[in-house]
Amino acid sequence: MKISMRFVSVTASVLALATLTACVAPAPVYTTSRYPYQAPPQAIPYQEASYVEYGHVANIEVLRSETAGTGTTGGGAVAGGVIGGVVGNQFGRGNGRAAATALGIVGGALLGNTIEAQQNGPRVYEMYRVSVQTDRGGYRAFDVQSPGDLRIGDRVRIDNGQISRM
């Protein structure tokens, strides 16, 4: 009976540790879109007919924005310490068990704090600004997720706020 209780305790501890490590945030995924690109939503005055312009790509620049992280609150360290203490308490006897419990508390607290810091850390976002010089001499800018195969100097068509390569 004692062996089966120990097995249940170790299994529960491993499951708790796996649950804690599952909280790690995945790397941000940047989506790409295909042509024709759409400009960000803006208030556009009413137009009866579509307006088409032609030009060429004058510049493509990367726009980076970063959100400030909120830092750690200590909740991750506390949760990690509790789980680490439970796992550490499953090993050894007497003073060895006390040492394993203490080591589990410290290691779990460090791991929990690190996971929380990753969750609440700053995030960086990238977009691209495609500047087009129209054939009439004006400039238009389009913010897109990805420039795709557009390069500086490419001929483009602008139709109702959408840019497409010619």
Tab-separated table of C-alpha atoms in Angstrom:
chain	number	residue	atom	x	y	z
A	1	MET	CA	0.000	0.000	0.000
A	2	LYS	CA	2.866	2.365	0.816
A	3	ILE	CA	4.415	1.895	-2.618
A	4	SER	CA	1.163	2.687	-4.417
A	5	MET	CA	0.638	5.905	-2.382
A	6	ARG	CA	4.168	6.985	-3.233
A	7	PHE	CA	3.516	6.238	-6.901
A	8	VAL	CA	0.336	8.331	-6.789
A	9	SER	CA	2.196	11.200	-5.082
A	10	VAL	CA	5.029	11.187	-7.621
A	11	THR	CA	2.566	10.982	-10.510
A	12	ALA	CA	0.572	13.922	-9.125
A	13	SER	CA	3.771	15.926	-8.673
A	14	VAL	CA	4.938	15.244	-12.226
A	15	LEU	CA	1.498	16.193	-13.528
A	16	ALA	CA	1.578	19.467	-11.541
A	17	LEU	CA	5.052	20.297	-12.886
A	18	ALA	CA	3.933	19.533	-16.447
A	19	THR	CA	0.940	21.824	-15.960
A	20	LEU	CA	3.197	24.644	-14.747
A	21	THR	CA	5.578	24.319	-17.689
A	22	ALA	CA	2.645	24.329	-20.124
A	23	CYS	CA	2.050	27.972	-19.177
A	24	VAL	CA	5.082	29.159	-21.164
A	25	ALA	CA	3.970	31.552	-23.897
A	26	PRO	CA	4.741	30.505	-27.466
A	27	ALA	CA	6.666	32.843	-29.736
A	28	PRO	CA	4.398	35.382	-31.456
A	29	VAL	CA	3.137	34.310	-34.861
A	30	TYR	CA	3.174	36.877	-37.608
A	31	THR	CA	0.595	36.329	-40.285
A	32	THR	CA	1.182	37.218	-43.872
A	33	SER	CA	-1.381	38.103	-46.438
A	34	ARG	CA	-1.453	38.001	-50.210
A	35	TYR	CA	-2.093	40.674	-52.786
A	36	PRO	CA	-4.051	42.850	-53.057
A	37	TYR	CA	-3.146	44.528	-49.797
A	38	GLN	CA	-5.600	46.643	-47.917
A	39	ALA	CA	-4.730	49.812	-46.117
A	40	PRO	CA	-5.699	50.023	-42.448
A	41	PRO	CA	-9.328	51.001	-41.910
A	42	GLN	CA	-9.788	54.732	-42.232
A	43	ALA	CA	-12.695	57.057	-42.699
A	44	ILE	CA	-12.977	57.404	-46.469
A	45	PRO	CA	-15.267	59.995	-47.973
A	46	TYR	CA	-18.069	58.655	-50.152
A	47	GLN	CA	-16.966	58.043	-53.725
A	48	GLU	CA	-19.354	57.095	-56.468
A	49	ALA	CA	-16.864	55.443	-58.814
A	50	SER	CA	-13.638	53.626	-58.083
A	51	TYR	CA	-10.443	55.567	-58.471
A	52	VAL	CA	-7.355	53.858	-59.856
A	53	GLU	CA	-3.833	55.237	-59.585
A	54	TYR	CA	-0.529	53.926	-60.834
A	55	GLY	CA	2.969	54.447	-59.514
A	56	HIS	CA	6.060	52.719	-58.246
A	57	VAL	CA	7.306	51.611	-54.848
A	58	ALA	CA	9.534	54.393	-53.508
A	59	ASN	CA	10.412	52.899	-50.099
A	60	ILE	CA	9.705	49.947	-47.816
A	61	GLU	CA	10.468	50.403	-44.140
A	62	VAL	CA	10.029	48.220	-41.082
A	63	LEU	CA	7.855	49.651	-38.309
A	64	ARG	CA	8.574	48.127	-34.915
A	65	SER	CA	6.458	48.704	-31.882
A	66	GLU	CA	7.000	47.316	-28.443
A	67	THR	CA	4.569	46.923	-25.601
A	68	ALA	CA	6.008	47.385	-22.138
A	69	GLY	CA	5.981	44.319	-19.950
A	70	THR	CA	4.178	44.282	-16.634
A	71	GLY	CA	7.004	42.509	-14.807
A	72	THR	CA	6.594	39.841	-12.182
A	73	THR	CA	4.092	39.910	-9.332
A	74	GLY	CA	5.555	37.055	-7.316
A	75	GLY	CA	2.621	34.758	-8.069
A	76	GLY	CA	4.738	32.593	-10.351
A	77	ALA	CA	7.440	32.244	-7.702
A	78	VAL	CA	4.898	31.268	-5.042
A	79	ALA	CA	3.149	28.729	-7.285
A	80	GLY	CA	6.480	27.310	-8.450
A	81	GLY	CA	7.751	27.096	-4.867
A	82	VAL	CA	4.656	25.211	-3.728
A	83	ILE	CA	4.822	22.738	-6.593
A	84	GLY	CA	8.598	22.368	-6.221
A	85	GLY	CA	8.196	21.703	-2.496
A	86	VAL	CA	5.585	19.013	-3.146
A	87	VAL	CA	7.825	17.331	-5.728
A	88	GLY	CA	10.936	17.617	-3.518
A	89	ASN	CA	9.095	16.143	-0.550
A	90	GLN	CA	8.599	12.893	-2.482
A	91	PHE	CA	12.297	12.022	-2.358
A	92	GLY	CA	14.590	10.840	0.434
A	93	ARG	CA	14.021	10.183	4.144
A	94	GLY	CA	14.715	12.248	7.234
A	95	ASN	CA	17.221	15.040	6.606
A	96	GLY	CA	17.497	14.019	2.940
A	97	ARG	CA	13.782	14.582	2.476
A	98	ALA	CA	14.016	18.002	4.148
A	99	ALA	CA	16.927	18.948	1.884
A	100	ALA	CA	15.079	17.730	-1.221
A	101	THR	CA	11.984	19.700	-0.171
A	102	ALA	CA	14.031	22.877	0.357
A	103	LEU	CA	15.791	22.401	-2.985
A	104	GLY	CA	12.406	21.833	-4.669
A	105	ILE	CA	10.996	25.015	-3.145
A	106	VAL	CA	13.947	27.145	-4.297
A	107	GLY	CA	14.135	25.565	-7.767
A	108	GLY	CA	10.367	25.755	-8.265
A	109	ALA	CA	10.273	29.388	-7.178
A	110	LEU	CA	13.037	30.295	-9.633
A	111	LEU	CA	11.343	28.399	-12.456
A	112	GLY	CA	7.923	29.889	-11.652
A	113	ASN	CA	9.345	33.418	-11.555
A	114	THR	CA	11.101	32.886	-14.905
A	115	ILE	CA	7.925	31.591	-16.523
A	116	GLU	CA	5.931	34.548	-15.198
A	117	ALA	CA	8.579	36.986	-16.450
A	118	GLN	CA	8.326	35.469	-19.945
A	119	GLN	CA	4.539	35.696	-19.860
A	120	ASN	CA	4.523	39.324	-18.737
A	121	GLY	CA	7.597	40.486	-20.672
A	122	PRO	CA	7.639	43.113	-23.411
A	123	ARG	CA	6.358	42.116	-26.851
A	124	VAL	CA	7.731	43.383	-30.162
A	125	TYR	CA	5.498	43.729	-33.221
A	126	GLU	CA	6.626	44.410	-36.790
A	127	MET	CA	4.747	45.897	-39.733
A	128	TYR	CA	5.919	47.303	-43.027
A	129	ARG	CA	5.182	50.713	-44.515
A	130	VAL	CA	5.192	50.631	-48.317
A	131	SER	CA	5.523	54.145	-49.766
A	132	VAL	CA	4.326	54.603	-53.342
A	133	GLN	CA	5.071	57.567	-55.573
A	134	THR	CA	2.141	57.964	-57.924
A	135	ASP	CA	2.498	58.858	-61.580
A	136	ARG	CA	0.895	62.212	-60.770
A	137	GLY	CA	3.693	63.052	-58.319
A	138	GLY	CA	1.915	62.323	-55.035
A	139	TYR	CA	2.936	59.889	-52.322
A	140	ARG	CA	0.766	57.238	-50.665
A	141	ALA	CA	1.748	55.011	-47.750
A	142	PHE	CA	0.343	51.548	-46.977
A	143	ASP	CA	0.936	49.703	-43.687
A	144	VAL	CA	0.966	45.947	-44.324
A	145	GLN	CA	1.821	42.806	-42.336
A	146	SER	CA	4.304	41.688	-44.999
A	147	PRO	CA	5.510	43.338	-48.210
A	148	GLY	CA	5.408	39.959	-49.957
A	149	ASP	CA	7.404	40.121	-53.173
A	150	LEU	CA	7.209	43.907	-53.497
A	151	ARG	CA	10.568	45.590	-54.002
A	152	ILE	CA	11.634	49.218	-54.359
A	153	GLY	CA	11.059	50.332	-57.939
A	154	ASP	CA	8.212	47.868	-58.711
A	155	ARG	CA	5.239	49.201	-60.693
A	156	VAL	CA	2.016	49.058	-58.687
A	157	ARG	CA	-1.667	49.753	-59.127
A	158	ILE	CA	-3.732	51.393	-56.374
A	159	ASP	CA	-7.424	50.595	-56.652
A	160	ASN	CA	-9.750	51.758	-53.855
A	161	GLY	CA	-6.990	51.776	-51.237
A	162	GLN	CA	-5.572	48.395	-52.297
A	163	ILE	CA	-2.096	48.053	-53.681
A	164	SER	CA	-1.166	45.343	-56.161
A	165	ARG	CA	1.931	44.641	-58.201
A	166	MET	CA	1.708	45.035	-61.972
